[in-house]
Amino acid sequence: MSNMAREILGFILTTSGWVLVSSTLPTDYWKVSSIDGTVITTATFWSNLWKTCVTDSTGVSNCKDFPSMLALDGYIQVCRGLMIAAVCLGFFASIFALIGMKCTKIGGPDQTKARIVCLSGITFMCTGLCSLSACSLYAHRITSEFFDPMFVAQKYELGAALFIGWAGSTLCILGGALFCLSLSDGMSTNSSPSDRRAFVNSGASLMSRAMPQSQSSHTRRPPPEYSGTSQHFDKNAYV
């Protein structure tokens, strides 16, 4: 796979994951009341990071926002912060990706664009880790209350928003890893054939300088002259 095709695939994965992560914030069903052990259900309770609601058997829903942010449980406040950080990081990572991709005309030389794309990949991976941590923390609280035999209040099950958040986090991490591979490819392309030829020529010059002078003088010794010796010795020279 070429470098440009890898960057396009990474951009599709990361952008799709960021959209999924962003869609979990307004999603209602982070947790839904469980019907395990109940015979007759007259209402369904569900809530997210911002409000809690109840839907009766006729389909009418009544919602109530959380009255105070400081009075919330600690895990909800942490999940809010992590999800907002994930959305913000994904926004800036998308801008970095558009600047650093090879299919765009901005960003400078290939080495600079490769570094920008790598920065975008790291930012997208941070986006996925923030969203993954928030969804996992929220799910851990739901499952720990569900399997606790001493917990007598309303028990809940995992909502659809958690699965959407996990899917988006996975896409962000995979796409960010593809972006990080562009850094090694960008650095390898900088060593062009002209640079390699210059390196070989410099090595050859160093080798020629290191040769001893005696060896060079032996190689440059002129051939012996055999002409002219027979001209002084003819038959009249002995008469």
CSV table of C-alpha atoms in Angstrom, one decimal:
chain,number,residue,atom,x,y,z
A,1,MET,CA,0.0,0.0,0.0
A,2,SER,CA,1.4,3.4,-1.0
A,3,ASN,CA,1.9,6.2,1.5
A,4,MET,CA,-0.9,8.3,0.1
A,5,ALA,CA,-3.4,5.5,0.1
A,6,ARG,CA,-2.5,4.7,3.7
A,7,GLU,CA,-3.1,8.3,4.7
A,8,ILE,CA,-6.5,8.4,2.9
A,9,LEU,CA,-7.5,5.2,4.7
A,10,GLY,CA,-6.3,6.5,8.0
A,11,PHE,CA,-8.2,9.8,7.4
A,12,ILE,CA,-11.4,7.9,6.7
A,13,LEU,CA,-11.1,5.7,9.8
A,14,THR,CA,-10.2,8.6,12.1
A,15,THR,CA,-12.9,10.9,10.8
A,16,SER,CA,-15.5,8.2,11.1
A,17,GLY,CA,-14.4,7.4,14.6
A,18,TRP,CA,-14.4,11.0,15.7
A,19,VAL,CA,-18.0,11.4,14.3
A,20,LEU,CA,-19.1,8.4,16.3
A,21,VAL,CA,-17.4,9.6,19.5
A,22,SER,CA,-19.0,13.0,19.1
A,23,SER,CA,-22.4,11.5,18.5
A,24,THR,CA,-22.3,9.7,21.9
A,25,LEU,CA,-22.5,13.0,23.9
A,26,PRO,CA,-26.1,13.9,22.9
A,27,THR,CA,-27.2,10.2,22.8
A,28,ASP,CA,-29.8,9.4,25.4
A,29,TYR,CA,-29.2,5.8,26.2
A,30,TRP,CA,-26.0,5.5,28.2
A,31,LYS,CA,-27.7,3.2,30.6
A,32,VAL,CA,-31.1,1.6,30.5
A,33,SER,CA,-33.0,0.1,33.4
A,34,SER,CA,-32.9,-3.7,33.6
A,35,ILE,CA,-36.0,-5.9,33.6
A,36,ASP,CA,-34.1,-8.9,35.1
A,37,GLY,CA,-36.2,-10.4,37.8
A,38,THR,CA,-39.3,-8.3,37.2
A,39,VAL,CA,-42.6,-9.7,36.0
A,40,ILE,CA,-44.5,-6.5,35.1
A,41,THR,CA,-42.7,-3.4,33.8
A,42,THR,CA,-44.6,-0.2,33.7
A,43,ALA,CA,-41.7,2.2,33.1
A,44,THR,CA,-38.3,2.3,31.6
A,45,PHE,CA,-35.6,4.4,33.2
A,46,TRP,CA,-32.6,5.6,31.2
A,47,SER,CA,-30.0,8.3,31.5
A,48,ASN,CA,-26.9,9.8,30.0
A,49,LEU,CA,-24.2,12.3,31.1
A,50,TRP,CA,-26.6,15.2,31.2
A,51,LYS,CA,-30.0,14.0,32.4
A,52,THR,CA,-32.1,11.1,33.6
A,53,CYS,CA,-35.5,10.2,32.1
A,54,VAL,CA,-38.4,7.8,32.5
A,55,THR,CA,-40.7,6.4,29.8
A,56,ASP,CA,-44.0,5.0,30.8
A,57,SER,CA,-45.9,2.2,29.0
A,58,THR,CA,-47.7,4.7,26.7
A,59,GLY,CA,-44.4,6.0,25.4
A,60,VAL,CA,-44.4,9.4,27.1
A,61,SER,CA,-41.0,10.4,28.5
A,62,ASN,CA,-40.3,12.7,31.4
A,63,CYS,CA,-36.7,14.0,31.7
A,64,LYS,CA,-34.9,15.9,34.4
A,65,ASP,CA,-31.5,17.5,34.0
A,66,PHE,CA,-29.0,17.0,36.7
A,67,PRO,CA,-29.6,19.8,39.1
A,68,SER,CA,-26.0,20.5,40.1
A,69,MET,CA,-22.7,19.7,38.5
A,70,LEU,CA,-20.8,19.6,41.8
A,71,ALA,CA,-23.3,17.3,43.4
A,72,LEU,CA,-22.9,14.7,40.7
A,73,ASP,CA,-21.1,11.4,41.2
A,74,GLY,CA,-17.4,11.5,40.5
A,75,TYR,CA,-17.5,9.1,37.6
A,76,ILE,CA,-20.0,11.2,35.7
A,77,GLN,CA,-17.9,14.3,36.0
A,78,VAL,CA,-14.8,12.3,34.8
A,79,CYS,CA,-16.7,10.9,31.9
A,80,ARG,CA,-17.9,14.4,30.9
A,81,GLY,CA,-14.4,15.8,30.9
A,82,LEU,CA,-12.9,12.9,29.0
A,83,MET,CA,-15.6,13.0,26.3
A,84,ILE,CA,-15.3,16.7,25.8
A,85,ALA,CA,-11.5,16.4,25.6
A,86,ALA,CA,-11.9,13.6,23.0
A,87,VAL,CA,-14.2,15.8,20.8
A,88,CYS,CA,-11.8,18.8,21.0
A,89,LEU,CA,-8.7,16.7,20.3
A,90,GLY,CA,-10.4,15.1,17.3
A,91,PHE,CA,-11.3,18.5,15.9
A,92,PHE,CA,-7.7,19.7,16.0
A,93,ALA,CA,-6.4,16.3,14.8
A,94,SER,CA,-8.6,16.6,11.7
A,95,ILE,CA,-7.1,20.0,10.8
A,96,PHE,CA,-3.6,18.6,11.2
A,97,ALA,CA,-4.4,15.7,9.0
A,98,LEU,CA,-5.8,17.9,6.2
A,99,ILE,CA,-2.6,20.0,6.3
A,100,GLY,CA,-0.1,17.2,6.4
A,101,MET,CA,-1.6,14.7,4.0
A,102,LYS,CA,0.2,14.2,0.7
A,103,CYS,CA,-2.9,14.8,-1.3
A,104,THR,CA,-3.2,18.4,-0.2
A,105,LYS,CA,-1.1,21.3,-1.5
A,106,ILE,CA,-0.3,22.9,1.9
A,107,GLY,CA,2.0,22.0,4.7
A,108,GLY,CA,5.5,22.6,3.1
A,109,PRO,CA,8.0,19.9,2.1
A,110,ASP,CA,7.4,16.2,2.5
A,111,GLN,CA,9.4,15.9,5.7
A,112,THR,CA,7.3,18.6,7.4
A,113,LYS,CA,4.1,17.1,6.1
A,114,ALA,CA,5.1,13.7,7.4
A,115,ARG,CA,5.7,15.2,10.9
A,116,ILE,CA,2.3,17.0,10.8
A,117,VAL,CA,0.5,13.8,9.9
A,118,CYS,CA,2.3,11.9,12.6
A,119,LEU,CA,1.2,14.6,15.1
A,120,SER,CA,-2.3,14.2,13.8
A,121,GLY,CA,-2.1,10.4,14.4
A,122,ILE,CA,-0.9,10.8,18.0
A,123,THR,CA,-3.7,13.3,18.6
A,124,PHE,CA,-6.3,10.9,17.2
A,125,MET,CA,-4.9,8.1,19.3
A,126,CYS,CA,-5.3,10.4,22.4
A,127,THR,CA,-8.9,11.0,21.2
A,128,GLY,CA,-9.6,7.3,21.1
A,129,LEU,CA,-8.0,6.7,24.5
A,130,CYS,CA,-10.1,9.4,26.1
A,131,SER,CA,-13.3,8.1,24.7
A,132,LEU,CA,-12.4,4.5,25.5
A,133,SER,CA,-11.6,5.4,29.1
A,134,ALA,CA,-14.9,7.3,29.5
A,135,CYS,CA,-17.0,4.6,28.1
A,136,SER,CA,-15.2,1.9,30.1
A,137,LEU,CA,-15.4,3.8,33.3
A,138,TYR,CA,-19.2,4.3,32.9
A,139,ALA,CA,-19.7,0.6,31.9
A,140,HIS,CA,-17.6,-0.5,34.9
A,141,ARG,CA,-19.9,1.4,37.3
A,142,ILE,CA,-23.0,-0.1,35.7
A,143,THR,CA,-21.7,-3.7,35.8
A,144,SER,CA,-20.4,-3.4,39.3
A,145,GLU,CA,-23.8,-2.2,40.6
A,146,PHE,CA,-25.6,-4.9,38.5
A,147,PHE,CA,-23.6,-7.8,40.0
A,148,ASP,CA,-23.5,-6.4,43.5
A,149,PRO,CA,-26.0,-8.4,45.6
A,150,MET,CA,-26.1,-5.7,48.3
A,151,PHE,CA,-27.2,-3.0,45.8
A,152,VAL,CA,-31.0,-2.8,46.2
A,153,ALA,CA,-31.7,0.3,44.1
A,154,GLN,CA,-32.7,0.3,40.4
A,155,LYS,CA,-30.2,-1.7,38.3
A,156,TYR,CA,-29.2,-0.7,34.8
A,157,GLU,CA,-27.7,-2.3,31.7
A,158,LEU,CA,-25.3,-1.0,29.1
A,159,GLY,CA,-26.8,1.4,26.7
A,160,ALA,CA,-26.3,1.9,22.9
A,161,ALA,CA,-24.1,5.0,23.4
A,162,LEU,CA,-21.4,2.9,25.1
A,163,PHE,CA,-21.1,0.6,22.1
A,164,ILE,CA,-21.0,3.5,19.7
A,165,GLY,CA,-18.2,5.1,21.8
A,166,TRP,CA,-16.2,1.9,21.9
A,167,ALA,CA,-16.5,1.5,18.1
A,168,GLY,CA,-15.4,5.2,17.5
A,169,SER,CA,-12.5,4.8,19.9
A,170,THR,CA,-11.2,1.8,18.1
A,171,LEU,CA,-11.4,3.5,14.7
A,172,CYS,CA,-9.6,6.6,16.0
A,173,ILE,CA,-6.8,4.4,17.4
A,174,LEU,CA,-6.4,2.3,14.2
A,175,GLY,CA,-6.4,5.4,12.0
A,176,GLY,CA,-4.0,7.2,14.2
A,177,ALA,CA,-1.6,4.3,14.0
A,178,LEU,CA,-1.7,4.4,10.2
A,179,PHE,CA,-0.9,8.2,10.3
A,180,CYS,CA,2.1,7.5,12.5
A,181,LEU,CA,3.5,5.2,9.9
A,182,SER,CA,3.8,8.1,7.5
A,183,LEU,CA,6.6,9.6,9.5
A,184,SER,CA,9.0,6.7,8.7
A,185,ASP,CA,8.0,6.7,5.1
A,186,GLY,CA,8.6,10.5,4.9
A,187,MET,CA,12.0,10.2,6.4
A,188,SER,CA,13.0,7.3,4.1
A,189,THR,CA,12.1,9.3,1.0
A,190,ASN,CA,14.4,12.1,2.0
A,191,SER,CA,17.4,9.9,1.3
A,192,SER,CA,17.2,10.3,-2.5
A,193,PRO,CA,19.5,8.6,-5.0
A,194,SER,CA,21.6,11.7,-5.4
A,195,ASP,CA,22.3,11.6,-1.7
A,196,ARG,CA,23.3,8.0,-1.9
A,197,ARG,CA,25.6,8.8,-4.9
A,198,ALA,CA,27.2,11.6,-2.9
A,199,PHE,CA,27.8,9.3,0.0
A,200,VAL,CA,29.4,6.7,-2.3
A,201,ASN,CA,31.6,9.3,-4.0
A,202,SER,CA,32.8,10.7,-0.6
A,203,GLY,CA,33.7,7.2,0.5
A,204,ALA,CA,35.7,6.6,-2.7
A,205,SER,CA,37.6,9.8,-2.2
A,206,LEU,CA,38.5,8.8,1.3
A,207,MET,CA,39.7,5.5,0.1
A,208,SER,CA,41.9,7.0,-2.5
A,209,ARG,CA,43.4,9.4,0.1
A,210,ALA,CA,44.1,6.5,2.4
A,211,MET,CA,46.1,4.5,-0.2
A,212,PRO,CA,49.9,4.6,0.4
A,213,GLN,CA,52.1,6.6,-2.0
A,214,SER,CA,54.3,3.7,-2.7
A,215,GLN,CA,51.4,1.7,-4.1
A,216,SER,CA,50.3,4.6,-6.3
A,217,SER,CA,53.9,5.1,-7.6
A,218,HIS,CA,54.2,1.4,-8.5
A,219,THR,CA,51.0,1.6,-10.4
A,220,ARG,CA,52.2,4.6,-12.4
A,221,ARG,CA,55.6,3.2,-13.4
A,222,PRO,CA,56.1,3.7,-17.2
A,223,PRO,CA,56.8,0.7,-19.4
A,224,PRO,CA,60.4,-0.1,-20.3
A,225,GLU,CA,61.7,1.1,-23.6
A,226,TYR,CA,63.1,-1.5,-25.9
A,227,SER,CA,63.3,0.5,-29.1
A,228,GLY,CA,66.7,1.9,-30.2
A,229,THR,CA,69.0,-0.7,-28.8
A,230,SER,CA,69.2,-2.8,-31.9
A,231,GLN,CA,70.0,0.3,-34.1
A,232,HIS,CA,73.6,0.6,-32.7
A,233,PHE,CA,74.5,-3.1,-33.4
A,234,ASP,CA,74.5,-3.9,-37.1
A,235,LYS,CA,77.0,-6.0,-39.1
A,236,ASN,CA,79.3,-3.1,-39.9
A,237,ALA,CA,80.0,-2.5,-36.3
A,238,TYR,CA,82.3,-5.6,-36.1
A,239,VAL,CA,84.3,-5.0,-39.3
